[in-house]
Short mmCIF file of C-alpha atoms in Angstrom, two decimals:
data_model
loop_
_atom_site.label_atom_id
_atom_site.label_comp_id
_atom_site.label_asym_id
_atom_site.label_seq_id
_atom_site.Cartn_x
_atom_site.Cartn_y
_atom_site.Cartn_z
CA MET A 1 113.81 91.97 115.68
CA GLU A 2 112.86 93.27 119.12
CA LEU A 3 115.17 95.64 120.99
CA HIS A 4 114.92 97.03 124.52
CA HIS A 5 116.85 100.01 125.86
CA GLU A 6 116.78 102.05 129.06
CA PHE A 7 118.39 105.33 130.02
CA THR A 8 117.93 108.10 132.59
CA VAL A 9 117.87 111.89 132.34
CA PRO A 10 118.45 114.24 135.30
CA VAL A 11 115.11 116.09 135.18
CA PRO A 12 111.62 115.44 136.62
CA VAL A 13 109.37 113.18 134.59
CA ASP A 14 107.06 115.99 133.41
CA ASP A 15 110.02 117.96 132.04
CA ALA A 16 111.40 114.86 130.31
CA TRP A 17 107.99 114.14 128.80
CA ARG A 18 107.71 117.61 127.28
CA ALA A 19 111.30 117.46 126.00
CA LEU A 20 110.84 114.12 124.24
CA LEU A 21 107.78 115.49 122.43
CA ASP A 22 109.70 118.61 121.37
CA VAL A 23 111.07 116.91 118.26
CA GLU A 24 112.77 119.99 116.81
CA ARG A 25 114.68 120.54 120.05
CA ILE A 26 115.97 116.99 120.40
CA ALA A 27 116.51 116.33 116.66
CA PRO A 28 120.26 117.18 116.86
CA CYS A 29 120.60 114.36 119.42
CA MET A 30 119.32 111.74 116.99
CA PRO A 31 122.36 110.19 115.25
CA GLY A 32 122.16 110.30 111.47
CA ALA A 33 118.69 111.88 111.47
CA THR A 34 117.35 115.02 109.81
CA VAL A 35 113.88 116.37 110.62
CA ASP A 36 112.21 118.20 107.75
CA ASP A 37 108.76 118.78 109.23
CA TYR A 38 106.77 118.09 112.40
CA ASP A 39 103.11 118.99 112.94
CA GLY A 40 102.74 117.65 116.47
CA LYS A 41 101.89 114.12 115.38
CA THR A 42 103.79 113.26 112.19
CA VAL A 43 107.54 113.64 111.71
CA THR A 44 108.94 113.74 108.17
CA GLY A 45 112.65 113.34 107.63
CA SER A 46 115.54 111.09 106.75
CA VAL A 47 118.18 108.86 108.33
CA LYS A 48 121.63 108.15 106.89
CA VAL A 49 123.37 104.83 107.57
CA LYS A 50 126.92 104.00 106.49
CA VAL A 51 127.74 100.37 105.76
CA GLY A 52 131.47 100.17 105.04
CA PRO A 53 132.14 102.42 102.03
CA ILE A 54 128.42 102.71 101.18
CA THR A 55 126.03 105.31 102.62
CA VAL A 56 122.32 104.48 102.58
CA THR A 57 119.68 107.18 103.08
CA TYR A 58 116.19 106.31 104.25
CA ARG A 59 113.39 108.84 103.81
CA GLY A 60 110.06 108.42 105.52
CA THR A 61 107.72 109.40 108.32
CA ALA A 62 107.15 108.63 111.98
CA VAL A 63 103.62 108.98 113.33
CA PHE A 64 102.78 109.25 117.04
CA GLU A 65 99.97 106.73 117.55
CA GLU A 66 99.79 107.35 121.30
CA GLN A 67 100.69 110.24 123.61
CA ASP A 68 99.31 109.40 127.06
CA GLU A 69 100.56 112.22 129.29
CA SER A 70 98.97 110.85 132.48
CA ALA A 71 100.71 107.48 132.06
CA HIS A 72 103.81 109.06 130.48
CA ARG A 73 103.61 106.60 127.62
CA MET A 74 104.12 107.25 123.92
CA ALA A 75 104.10 105.06 120.84
CA LEU A 76 105.05 105.80 117.26
CA ILE A 77 105.30 103.92 113.99
CA ALA A 78 108.12 104.82 111.61
CA ASN A 79 108.45 103.80 107.97
CA GLY A 80 111.33 104.55 105.62
CA LYS A 81 112.61 103.56 102.20
CA GLU A 82 116.03 103.83 100.61
CA THR A 83 116.30 106.80 98.29
CA ARG A 84 118.54 104.81 95.94
CA GLY A 85 117.58 101.21 96.41
CA GLN A 86 114.84 98.79 97.39
CA GLY A 87 115.72 98.52 101.09
CA THR A 88 113.10 99.44 103.67
CA ALA A 89 112.94 100.06 107.41
CA ARG A 90 109.93 99.86 109.70
CA ALA A 91 109.84 100.31 113.46
CA THR A 92 107.17 100.36 116.14
CA VAL A 93 108.59 102.20 119.13
CA THR A 94 106.99 102.35 122.58
CA GLY A 95 108.44 104.56 125.29
CA THR A 96 107.47 104.85 128.96
CA LEU A 97 108.77 107.34 131.51
CA ALA A 98 108.94 106.92 135.28
CA GLU A 99 110.22 109.07 138.15
CA ARG A 100 113.45 107.74 139.67
CA ASP A 101 115.59 109.41 142.33
CA GLY A 102 114.61 112.90 141.26
CA GLY A 103 115.29 112.11 137.60
CA THR A 104 113.45 110.17 134.91
CA ALA A 105 113.97 106.59 133.74
CA VAL A 106 113.06 106.07 130.09
CA SER A 107 112.29 102.58 128.79
CA VAL A 108 112.13 102.08 125.02
CA ARG A 109 110.96 98.94 123.24
CA THR A 110 111.46 98.71 119.48
CA ASP A 111 110.09 96.18 117.01
CA LEU A 112 112.40 96.72 114.03
CA THR A 113 112.28 95.28 110.52
CA VAL A 114 115.06 96.16 108.06
CA THR A 115 115.65 94.96 104.52
CA GLY A 116 118.57 95.76 102.25
CA ARG A 117 122.26 96.14 103.04
CA PRO A 118 122.04 96.94 106.79
CA ALA A 119 120.04 93.73 107.32
CA GLN A 120 123.17 91.65 106.65
CA PHE A 121 124.51 92.38 110.14
CA GLY A 122 121.78 90.48 111.98
CA ARG A 123 120.20 91.01 115.37
CA GLY A 124 123.37 90.77 117.48
CA VAL A 125 125.22 93.56 115.72
CA MET A 126 122.10 95.73 115.40
CA ALA A 127 121.46 95.36 119.14
CA GLU A 128 125.02 96.46 119.97
CA VAL A 129 124.77 99.40 117.58
CA GLY A 130 121.39 100.31 119.11
CA ASP A 131 122.86 100.27 122.62
CA LYS A 132 125.58 102.74 121.66
CA LEU A 133 123.28 105.02 119.68
CA VAL A 134 120.79 105.19 122.56
CA GLY A 135 123.68 105.96 124.91
CA GLN A 136 124.80 108.83 122.67
CA PHE A 137 121.22 110.11 122.46
CA ALA A 138 120.77 109.97 126.24
CA GLU A 139 124.02 111.90 126.87
CA CYS A 140 123.08 114.57 124.34
CA LEU A 141 119.54 114.84 125.73
CA ALA A 142 120.84 115.20 129.30
CA ARG A 143 123.13 118.04 128.19
CA ARG A 144 120.32 119.84 126.39
CA LEU A 145 117.92 119.48 129.31
CA GLY A 146 120.61 120.96 131.56
CA GLU A 147 120.96 124.06 129.41
CA PRO A 148 119.10 127.19 130.58
CA THR A 149 116.07 128.09 128.53
CA GLU A 150 116.68 131.12 126.36
CA ARG A 151 114.61 134.15 127.26
CA THR A 152 113.57 136.76 124.77
CA GLU A 153 114.56 140.22 126.00
CA PRO A 154 112.24 143.12 125.18
CA SER A 155 113.51 144.99 122.15
CA GLU A 156 114.68 148.56 122.60
CA PRO A 157 112.79 151.29 120.75
CA VAL A 158 114.35 152.25 117.45
CA GLU A 159 115.50 155.85 117.25
CA PRO A 160 114.27 157.87 114.27
CA PHE A 161 116.62 157.75 111.27
CA GLN A 162 118.78 155.15 113.00
CA ALA A 163 121.37 153.73 110.63
CA ALA A 164 120.59 150.23 109.49
CA GLN A 165 122.70 147.52 111.07
CA PRO A 166 124.79 145.38 108.74
CA VAL A 167 123.16 142.10 107.84
CA GLN A 168 124.88 139.14 109.47
CA PRO A 169 125.79 136.34 107.05
CA VAL A 170 123.71 133.20 107.35
CA GLN A 171 125.71 130.34 108.83
CA PRO A 172 125.75 127.29 106.56
CA VAL A 173 123.88 124.24 107.81
CA GLN A 174 126.27 121.51 108.86
CA PRO A 175 125.67 118.22 107.04
CA VAL A 176 124.39 115.38 109.20
CA GLU A 177 126.92 112.60 109.73
CA PRO A 178 125.56 109.16 108.85
CA ILE A 179 125.39 106.34 111.39
CA ASP A 180 128.55 104.34 110.75
CA LEU A 181 127.51 100.78 111.64
CA LEU A 182 131.03 99.35 111.77
CA ARG A 183 132.56 102.23 113.72
CA THR A 184 129.60 102.46 116.10
CA ALA A 185 129.59 98.73 116.77
CA GLY A 186 133.25 98.88 117.78
CA PRO A 187 136.33 96.76 116.98
CA PRO A 188 135.02 93.40 118.27
CA VAL A 189 131.90 93.52 116.10
CA ALA A 190 133.75 95.01 113.14
CA LYS A 191 136.26 92.16 113.42
CA ARG A 192 133.48 89.56 113.37
CA VAL A 193 131.93 91.19 110.32
CA ALA A 194 135.32 91.35 108.58
CA VAL A 195 135.94 87.66 109.32
CA ALA A 196 132.49 86.77 107.96
CA VAL A 197 133.11 88.76 104.78
CA ALA A 198 136.58 87.23 104.34
CA THR A 199 135.16 83.74 104.84
CA ALA A 200 132.48 84.37 102.23
CA VAL A 201 135.07 85.67 99.75
CA LEU A 202 137.34 82.66 100.32
CA ALA A 203 134.40 80.31 99.87
CA LEU A 204 133.49 82.03 96.61
CA VAL A 205 137.10 81.80 95.37
CA PHE A 206 137.26 78.12 96.34
CA VAL A 207 134.04 77.38 94.44
CA ARG A 208 135.36 79.15 91.35
CA ILE A 209 138.67 77.25 91.52
CA ARG A 210 136.83 73.94 91.71
CA ARG A 211 134.60 74.91 88.78
CA HIS A 212 137.69 75.92 86.78
CA ARG A 213 139.40 72.56 87.51
CA HIS A 214 136.30 70.60 86.55
CA ALA A 215 136.03 72.58 83.35
#
């Protein structure tokens, strides 16, 4: 399926370009995603998706095939596979940036192929979920771009025989929340899915009743 999304961020295009390539910085804005490694071209990580009571985890890579700074155009190919299943996900994503009213307009086109449990929702639901996830990403990105850049202050010289400072405990890493397809899609879509599931169950029951009568 092909998806198209647009959003704006309140910074000049060159700043937005650098931010979108700073994967570690924007990773917390990616719903359901965890970045394990990034070498400037290849991203390795995982994405969690919740389908009703079931959580599906995809592990894979995303490779930047194009990074044209002069045209402010980037393209990447992502591949993932369920860690506990046969489902797969593949996406070719192309993004272009353009200056607009002092900010930056970002256009993203995605050619997405999904197999397994999330594929049951079809293009309509996936498009609605995509719209909301991109909106959440854009809001988070705008907040992060508005934050002042941290500056490293010069360290003060250590006095001889200075007592060692107590070691601060390491804060535990917060687990990444999966993308909840039903909750993200909203009540109207969730209702349609529930009706479809109920219809399928009733049809199955009806077929079994008929088979029982014939028997």
